[in-house]
Short mmCIF file of N, CA and C in Angstrom, two decimals:
data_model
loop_
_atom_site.label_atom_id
_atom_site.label_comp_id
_atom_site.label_asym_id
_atom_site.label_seq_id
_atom_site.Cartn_x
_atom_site.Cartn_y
_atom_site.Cartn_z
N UNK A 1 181.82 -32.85 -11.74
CA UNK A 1 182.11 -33.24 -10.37
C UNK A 1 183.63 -33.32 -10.19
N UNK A 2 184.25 -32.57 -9.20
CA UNK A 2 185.50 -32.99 -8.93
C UNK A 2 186.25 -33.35 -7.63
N UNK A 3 186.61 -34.45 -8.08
CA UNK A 3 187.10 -35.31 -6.95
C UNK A 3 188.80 -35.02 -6.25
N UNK A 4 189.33 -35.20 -5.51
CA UNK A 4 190.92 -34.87 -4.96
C UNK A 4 191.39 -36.00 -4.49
N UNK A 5 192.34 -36.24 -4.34
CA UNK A 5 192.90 -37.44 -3.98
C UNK A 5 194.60 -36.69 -3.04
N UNK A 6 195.06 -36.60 -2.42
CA UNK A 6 196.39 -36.44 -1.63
C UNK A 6 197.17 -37.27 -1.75
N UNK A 7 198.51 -37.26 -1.90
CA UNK A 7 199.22 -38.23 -1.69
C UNK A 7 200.72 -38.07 -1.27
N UNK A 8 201.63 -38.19 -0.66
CA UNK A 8 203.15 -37.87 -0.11
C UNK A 8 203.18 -37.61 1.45
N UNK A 9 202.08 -38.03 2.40
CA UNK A 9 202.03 -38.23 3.57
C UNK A 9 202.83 -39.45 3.94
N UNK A 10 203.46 -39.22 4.66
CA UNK A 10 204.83 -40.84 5.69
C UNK A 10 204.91 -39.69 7.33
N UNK A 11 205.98 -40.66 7.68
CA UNK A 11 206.26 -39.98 8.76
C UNK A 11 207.85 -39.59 8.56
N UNK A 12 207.86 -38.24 9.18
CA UNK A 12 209.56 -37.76 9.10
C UNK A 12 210.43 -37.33 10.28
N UNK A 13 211.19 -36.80 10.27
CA UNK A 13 212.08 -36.50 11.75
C UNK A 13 211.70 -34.78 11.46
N UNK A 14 211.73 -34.45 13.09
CA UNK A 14 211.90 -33.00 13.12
C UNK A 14 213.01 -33.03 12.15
N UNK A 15 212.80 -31.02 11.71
CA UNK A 15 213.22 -30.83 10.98
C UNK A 15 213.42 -30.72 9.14
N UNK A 16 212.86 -32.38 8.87
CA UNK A 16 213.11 -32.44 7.94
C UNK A 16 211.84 -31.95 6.75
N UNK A 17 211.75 -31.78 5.36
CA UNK A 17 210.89 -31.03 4.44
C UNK A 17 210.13 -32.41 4.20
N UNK A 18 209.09 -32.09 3.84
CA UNK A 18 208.00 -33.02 3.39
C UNK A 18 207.36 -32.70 2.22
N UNK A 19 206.96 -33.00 1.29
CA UNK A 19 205.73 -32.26 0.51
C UNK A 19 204.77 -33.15 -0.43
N UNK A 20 203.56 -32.88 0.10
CA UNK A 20 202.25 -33.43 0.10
C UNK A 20 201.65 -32.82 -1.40
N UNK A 21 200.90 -33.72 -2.14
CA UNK A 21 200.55 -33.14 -3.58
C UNK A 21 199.02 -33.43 -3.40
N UNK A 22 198.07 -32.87 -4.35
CA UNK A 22 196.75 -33.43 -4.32
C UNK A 22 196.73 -32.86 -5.89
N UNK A 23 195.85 -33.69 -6.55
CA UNK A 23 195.77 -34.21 -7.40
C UNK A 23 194.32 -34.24 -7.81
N UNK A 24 193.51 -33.65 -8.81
CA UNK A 24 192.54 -32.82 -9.00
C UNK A 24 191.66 -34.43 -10.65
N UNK A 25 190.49 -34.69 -9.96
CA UNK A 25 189.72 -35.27 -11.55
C UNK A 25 189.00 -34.15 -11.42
N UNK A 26 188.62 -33.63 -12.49
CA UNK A 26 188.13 -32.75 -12.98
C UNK A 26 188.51 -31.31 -13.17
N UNK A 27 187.85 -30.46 -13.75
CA UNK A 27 188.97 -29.21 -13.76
C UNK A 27 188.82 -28.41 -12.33
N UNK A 28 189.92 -27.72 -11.97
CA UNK A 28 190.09 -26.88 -10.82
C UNK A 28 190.59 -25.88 -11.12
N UNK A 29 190.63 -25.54 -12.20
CA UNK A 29 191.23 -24.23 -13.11
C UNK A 29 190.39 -22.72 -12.43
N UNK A 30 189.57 -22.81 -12.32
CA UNK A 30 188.63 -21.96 -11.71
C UNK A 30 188.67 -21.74 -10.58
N UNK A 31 189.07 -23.03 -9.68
CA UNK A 31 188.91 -22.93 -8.35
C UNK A 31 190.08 -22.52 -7.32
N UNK A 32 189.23 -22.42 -6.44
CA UNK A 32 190.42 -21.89 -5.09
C UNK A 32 191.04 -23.17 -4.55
N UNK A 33 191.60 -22.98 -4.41
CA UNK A 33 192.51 -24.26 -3.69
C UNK A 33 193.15 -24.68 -1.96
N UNK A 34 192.68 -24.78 -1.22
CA UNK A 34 193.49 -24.86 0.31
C UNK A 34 194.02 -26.63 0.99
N UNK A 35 194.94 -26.52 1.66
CA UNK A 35 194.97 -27.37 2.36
C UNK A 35 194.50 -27.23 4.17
N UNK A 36 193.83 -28.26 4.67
CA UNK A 36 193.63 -28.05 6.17
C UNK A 36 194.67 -29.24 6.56
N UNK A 37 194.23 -29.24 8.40
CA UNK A 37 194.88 -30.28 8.62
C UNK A 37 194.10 -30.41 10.08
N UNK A 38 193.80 -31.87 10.55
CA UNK A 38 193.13 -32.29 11.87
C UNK A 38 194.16 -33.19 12.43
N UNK A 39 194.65 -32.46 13.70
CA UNK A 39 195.34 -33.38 14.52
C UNK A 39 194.65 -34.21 15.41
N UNK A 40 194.43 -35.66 16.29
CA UNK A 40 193.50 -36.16 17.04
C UNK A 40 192.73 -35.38 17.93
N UNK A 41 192.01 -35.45 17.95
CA UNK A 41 191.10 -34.52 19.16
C UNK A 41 190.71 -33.07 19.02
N UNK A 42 191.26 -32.60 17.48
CA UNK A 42 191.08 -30.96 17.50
C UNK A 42 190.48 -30.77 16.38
N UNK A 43 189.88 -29.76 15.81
CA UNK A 43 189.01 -29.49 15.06
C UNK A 43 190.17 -29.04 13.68
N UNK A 44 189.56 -29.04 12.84
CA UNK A 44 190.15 -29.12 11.39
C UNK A 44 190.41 -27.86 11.44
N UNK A 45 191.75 -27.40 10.72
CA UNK A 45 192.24 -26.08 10.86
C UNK A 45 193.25 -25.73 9.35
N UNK A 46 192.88 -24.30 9.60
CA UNK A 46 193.05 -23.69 7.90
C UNK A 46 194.82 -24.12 8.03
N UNK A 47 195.66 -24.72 7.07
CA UNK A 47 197.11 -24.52 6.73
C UNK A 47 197.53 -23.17 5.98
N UNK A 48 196.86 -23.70 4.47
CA UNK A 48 196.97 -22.54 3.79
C UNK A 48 195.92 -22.43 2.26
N UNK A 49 195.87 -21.64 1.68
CA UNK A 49 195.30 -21.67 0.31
C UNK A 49 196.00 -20.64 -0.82
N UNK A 50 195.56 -21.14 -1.95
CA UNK A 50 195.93 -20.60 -3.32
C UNK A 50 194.92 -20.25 -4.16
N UNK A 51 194.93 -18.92 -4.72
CA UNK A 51 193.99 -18.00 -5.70
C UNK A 51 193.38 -19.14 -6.88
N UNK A 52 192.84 -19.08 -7.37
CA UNK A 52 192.44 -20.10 -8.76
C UNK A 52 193.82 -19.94 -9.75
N UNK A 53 194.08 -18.22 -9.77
CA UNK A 53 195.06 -18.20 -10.77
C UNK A 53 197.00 -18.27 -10.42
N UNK A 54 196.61 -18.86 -9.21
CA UNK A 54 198.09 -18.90 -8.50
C UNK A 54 198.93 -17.54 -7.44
N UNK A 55 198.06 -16.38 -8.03
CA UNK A 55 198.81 -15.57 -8.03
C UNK A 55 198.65 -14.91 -6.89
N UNK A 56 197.38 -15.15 -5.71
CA UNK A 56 197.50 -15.05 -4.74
C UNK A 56 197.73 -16.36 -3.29
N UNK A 57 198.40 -15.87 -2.20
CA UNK A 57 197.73 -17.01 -1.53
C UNK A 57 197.83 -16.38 0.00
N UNK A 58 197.37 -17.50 1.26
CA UNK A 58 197.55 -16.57 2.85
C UNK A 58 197.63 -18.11 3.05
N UNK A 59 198.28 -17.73 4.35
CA UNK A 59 198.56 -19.15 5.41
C UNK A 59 198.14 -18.28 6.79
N UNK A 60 198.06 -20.08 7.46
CA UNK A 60 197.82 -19.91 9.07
C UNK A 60 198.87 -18.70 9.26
N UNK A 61 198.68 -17.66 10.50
CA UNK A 61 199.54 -16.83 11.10
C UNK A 61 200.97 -17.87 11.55
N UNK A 62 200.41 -18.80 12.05
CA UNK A 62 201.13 -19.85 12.90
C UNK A 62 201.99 -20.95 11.86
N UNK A 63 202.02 -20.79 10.78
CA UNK A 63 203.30 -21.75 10.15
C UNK A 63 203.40 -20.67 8.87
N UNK A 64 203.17 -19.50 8.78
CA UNK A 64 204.07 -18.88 7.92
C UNK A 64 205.35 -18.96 7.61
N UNK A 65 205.76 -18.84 6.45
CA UNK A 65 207.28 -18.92 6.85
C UNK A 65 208.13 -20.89 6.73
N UNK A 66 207.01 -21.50 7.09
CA UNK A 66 207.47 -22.84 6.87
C UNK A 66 206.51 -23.38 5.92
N UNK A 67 205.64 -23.11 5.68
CA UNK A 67 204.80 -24.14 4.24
C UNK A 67 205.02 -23.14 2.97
N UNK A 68 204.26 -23.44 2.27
CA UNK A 68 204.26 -23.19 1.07
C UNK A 68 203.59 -23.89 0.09
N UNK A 69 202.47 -22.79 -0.79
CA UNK A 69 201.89 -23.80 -2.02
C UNK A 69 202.16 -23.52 -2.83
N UNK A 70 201.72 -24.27 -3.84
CA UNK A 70 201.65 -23.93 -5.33
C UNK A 70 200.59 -24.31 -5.79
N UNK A 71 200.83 -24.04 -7.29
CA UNK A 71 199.76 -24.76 -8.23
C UNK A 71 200.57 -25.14 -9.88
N UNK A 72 199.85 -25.96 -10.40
CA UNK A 72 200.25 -25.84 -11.57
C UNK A 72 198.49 -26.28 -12.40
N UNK A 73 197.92 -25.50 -12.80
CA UNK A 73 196.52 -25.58 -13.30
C UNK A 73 196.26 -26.68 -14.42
N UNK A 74 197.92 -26.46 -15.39
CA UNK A 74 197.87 -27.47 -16.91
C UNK A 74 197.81 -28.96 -16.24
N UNK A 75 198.41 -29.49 -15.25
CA UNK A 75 197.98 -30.94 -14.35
C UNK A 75 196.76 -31.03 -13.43
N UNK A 76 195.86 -30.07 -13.55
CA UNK A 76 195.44 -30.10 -12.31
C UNK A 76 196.04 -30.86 -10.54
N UNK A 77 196.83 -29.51 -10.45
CA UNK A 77 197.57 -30.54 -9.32
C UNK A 77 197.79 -29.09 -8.48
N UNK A 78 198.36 -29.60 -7.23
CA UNK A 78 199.12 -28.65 -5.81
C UNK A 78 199.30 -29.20 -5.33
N UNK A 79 200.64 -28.32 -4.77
CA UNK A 79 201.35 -28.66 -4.02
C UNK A 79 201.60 -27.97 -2.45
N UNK A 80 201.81 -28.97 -1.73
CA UNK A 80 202.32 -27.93 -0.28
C UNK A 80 203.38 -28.92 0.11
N UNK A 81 204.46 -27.40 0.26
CA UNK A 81 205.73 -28.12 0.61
C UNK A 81 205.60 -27.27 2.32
N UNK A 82 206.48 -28.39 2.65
CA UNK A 82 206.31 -28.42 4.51
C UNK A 82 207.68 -28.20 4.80
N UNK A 83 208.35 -27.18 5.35
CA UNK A 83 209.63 -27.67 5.45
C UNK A 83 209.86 -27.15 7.36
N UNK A 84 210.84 -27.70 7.60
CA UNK A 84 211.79 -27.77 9.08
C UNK A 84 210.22 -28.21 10.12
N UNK A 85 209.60 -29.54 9.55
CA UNK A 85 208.64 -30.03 10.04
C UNK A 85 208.80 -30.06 11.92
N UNK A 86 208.05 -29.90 12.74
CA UNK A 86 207.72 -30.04 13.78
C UNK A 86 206.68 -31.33 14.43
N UNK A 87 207.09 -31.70 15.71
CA UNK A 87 205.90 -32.18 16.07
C UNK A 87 204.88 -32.65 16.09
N UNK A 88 204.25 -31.31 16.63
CA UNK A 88 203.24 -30.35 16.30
C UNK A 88 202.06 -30.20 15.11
N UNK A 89 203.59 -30.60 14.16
CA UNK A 89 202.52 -30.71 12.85
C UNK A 89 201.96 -32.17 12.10
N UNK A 90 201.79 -33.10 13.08
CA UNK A 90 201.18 -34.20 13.12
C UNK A 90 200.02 -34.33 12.89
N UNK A 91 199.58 -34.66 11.86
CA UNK A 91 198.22 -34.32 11.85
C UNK A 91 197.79 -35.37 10.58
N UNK A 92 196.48 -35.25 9.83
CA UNK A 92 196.22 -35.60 9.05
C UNK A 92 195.39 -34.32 8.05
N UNK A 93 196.05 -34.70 6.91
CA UNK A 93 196.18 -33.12 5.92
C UNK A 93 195.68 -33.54 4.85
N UNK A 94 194.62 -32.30 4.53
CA UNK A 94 193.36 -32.70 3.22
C UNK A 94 193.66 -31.56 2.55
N UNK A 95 193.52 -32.29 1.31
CA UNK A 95 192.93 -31.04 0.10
C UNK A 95 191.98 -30.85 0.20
N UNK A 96 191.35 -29.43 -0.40
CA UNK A 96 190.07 -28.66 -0.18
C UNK A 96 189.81 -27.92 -1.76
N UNK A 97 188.85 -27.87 -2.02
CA UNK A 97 188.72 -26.87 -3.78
C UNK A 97 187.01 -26.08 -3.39
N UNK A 98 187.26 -24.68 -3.67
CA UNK A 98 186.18 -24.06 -3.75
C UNK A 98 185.92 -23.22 -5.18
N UNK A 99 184.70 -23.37 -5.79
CA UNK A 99 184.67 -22.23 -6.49
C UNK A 99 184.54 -20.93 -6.42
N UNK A 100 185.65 -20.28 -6.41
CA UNK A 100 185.74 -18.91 -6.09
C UNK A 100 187.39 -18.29 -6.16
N UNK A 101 187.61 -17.01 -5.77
CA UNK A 101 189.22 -16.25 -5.92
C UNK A 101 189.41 -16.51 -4.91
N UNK A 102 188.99 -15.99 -3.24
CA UNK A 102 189.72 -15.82 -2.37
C UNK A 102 190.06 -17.54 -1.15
N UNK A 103 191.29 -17.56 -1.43
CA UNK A 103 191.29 -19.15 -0.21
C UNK A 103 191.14 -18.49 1.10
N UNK A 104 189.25 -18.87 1.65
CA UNK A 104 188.97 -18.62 2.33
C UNK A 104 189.25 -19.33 3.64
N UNK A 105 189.47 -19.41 4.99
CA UNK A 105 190.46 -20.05 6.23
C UNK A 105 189.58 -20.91 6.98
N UNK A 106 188.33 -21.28 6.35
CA UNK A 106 187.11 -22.10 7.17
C UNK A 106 186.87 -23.17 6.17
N UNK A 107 186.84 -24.46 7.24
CA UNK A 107 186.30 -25.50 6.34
C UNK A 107 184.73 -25.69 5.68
N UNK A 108 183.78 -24.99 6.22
CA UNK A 108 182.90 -24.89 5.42
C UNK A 108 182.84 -23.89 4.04
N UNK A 109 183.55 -23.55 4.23
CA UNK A 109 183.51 -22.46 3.06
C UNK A 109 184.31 -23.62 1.66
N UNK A 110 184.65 -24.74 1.76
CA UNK A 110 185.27 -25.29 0.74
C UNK A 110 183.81 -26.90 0.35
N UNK A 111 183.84 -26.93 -0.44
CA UNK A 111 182.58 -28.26 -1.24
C UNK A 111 183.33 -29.46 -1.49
N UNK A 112 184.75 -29.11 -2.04
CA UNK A 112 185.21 -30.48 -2.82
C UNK A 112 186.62 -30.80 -1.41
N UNK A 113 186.46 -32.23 -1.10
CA UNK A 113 187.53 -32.31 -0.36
C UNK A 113 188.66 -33.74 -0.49
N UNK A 114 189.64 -33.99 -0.41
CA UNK A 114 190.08 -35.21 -0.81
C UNK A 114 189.92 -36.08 0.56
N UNK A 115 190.36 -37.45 0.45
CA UNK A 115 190.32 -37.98 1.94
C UNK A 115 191.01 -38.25 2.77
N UNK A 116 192.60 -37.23 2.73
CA UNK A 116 193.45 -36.97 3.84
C UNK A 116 194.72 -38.24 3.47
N UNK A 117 195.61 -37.57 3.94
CA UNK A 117 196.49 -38.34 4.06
C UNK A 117 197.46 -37.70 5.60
N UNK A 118 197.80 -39.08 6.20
CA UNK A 118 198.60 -39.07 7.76
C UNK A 118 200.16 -38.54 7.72
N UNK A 119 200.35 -37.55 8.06
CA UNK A 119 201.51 -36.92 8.75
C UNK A 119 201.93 -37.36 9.73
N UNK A 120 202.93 -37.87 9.88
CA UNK A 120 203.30 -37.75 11.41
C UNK A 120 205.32 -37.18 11.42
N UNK A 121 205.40 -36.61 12.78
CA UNK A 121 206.49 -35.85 12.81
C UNK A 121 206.85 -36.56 14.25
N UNK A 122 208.21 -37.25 14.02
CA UNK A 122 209.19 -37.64 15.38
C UNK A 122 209.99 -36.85 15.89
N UNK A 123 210.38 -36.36 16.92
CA UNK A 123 211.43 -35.79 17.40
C UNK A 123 212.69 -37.13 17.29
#
């Protein structure tokens, strides 16, 4: 069974980089990896994901260019770094783990999920 846990959510000023880790009990060596994110009132939406073996990944069309993941498999851990934060990107942001290669962009398509941690972005 594997469980996720998130953690490096605060609130920041436009602009500034953030980066959110989740943190894996059990192995995730195998698995696909994504982060979503639900802002109040809107339905949970793909950020981005990572291959099992790191070596692939895709993001939203809409924050390319500003996130970024990783992985490191020997901690079971990932990372998404957020940078020249917006707004916008207020939300509350979960880890996701599927078994499989491709980080697929739908929340049903993921089984294991952590239980979010709060973003918030000030102008």
């Amino acid at each position: 069974q594997v469980q996720l846990a998130e953690s490096g959510g605060g609130s920041v000023q436009a602009g500034d980089s953030l980066t959110l880790s989740c943190a894996a009990t059990g192995s995730t060596v195998r698995y696909t990896m994504a982060w979503f994110r639900q802002a109040p009132g809107k339905e949970r939406s793909f950020v981005g994901g990572i291959s099992w073996d790191g070596n692939g990944s895709n993001y939203a069309d809409s924050l390319s260019g500003r996130f970024e993941i990783s992985r490191d498999n020997n901690k079971e851990k990932q990372v998404l770094q957020m940078n020249n934060r917006k707004p916008e990107d207020t939300a509350v942001y979960y880890c996701a783990g599927r078994n499989g290669r491709t980080p697929y962009p739908k929340p049903y398509d993921y089984r294991y999920w952590g239980q979010g941690t709060q973003v918030t972005v000030y102008s």
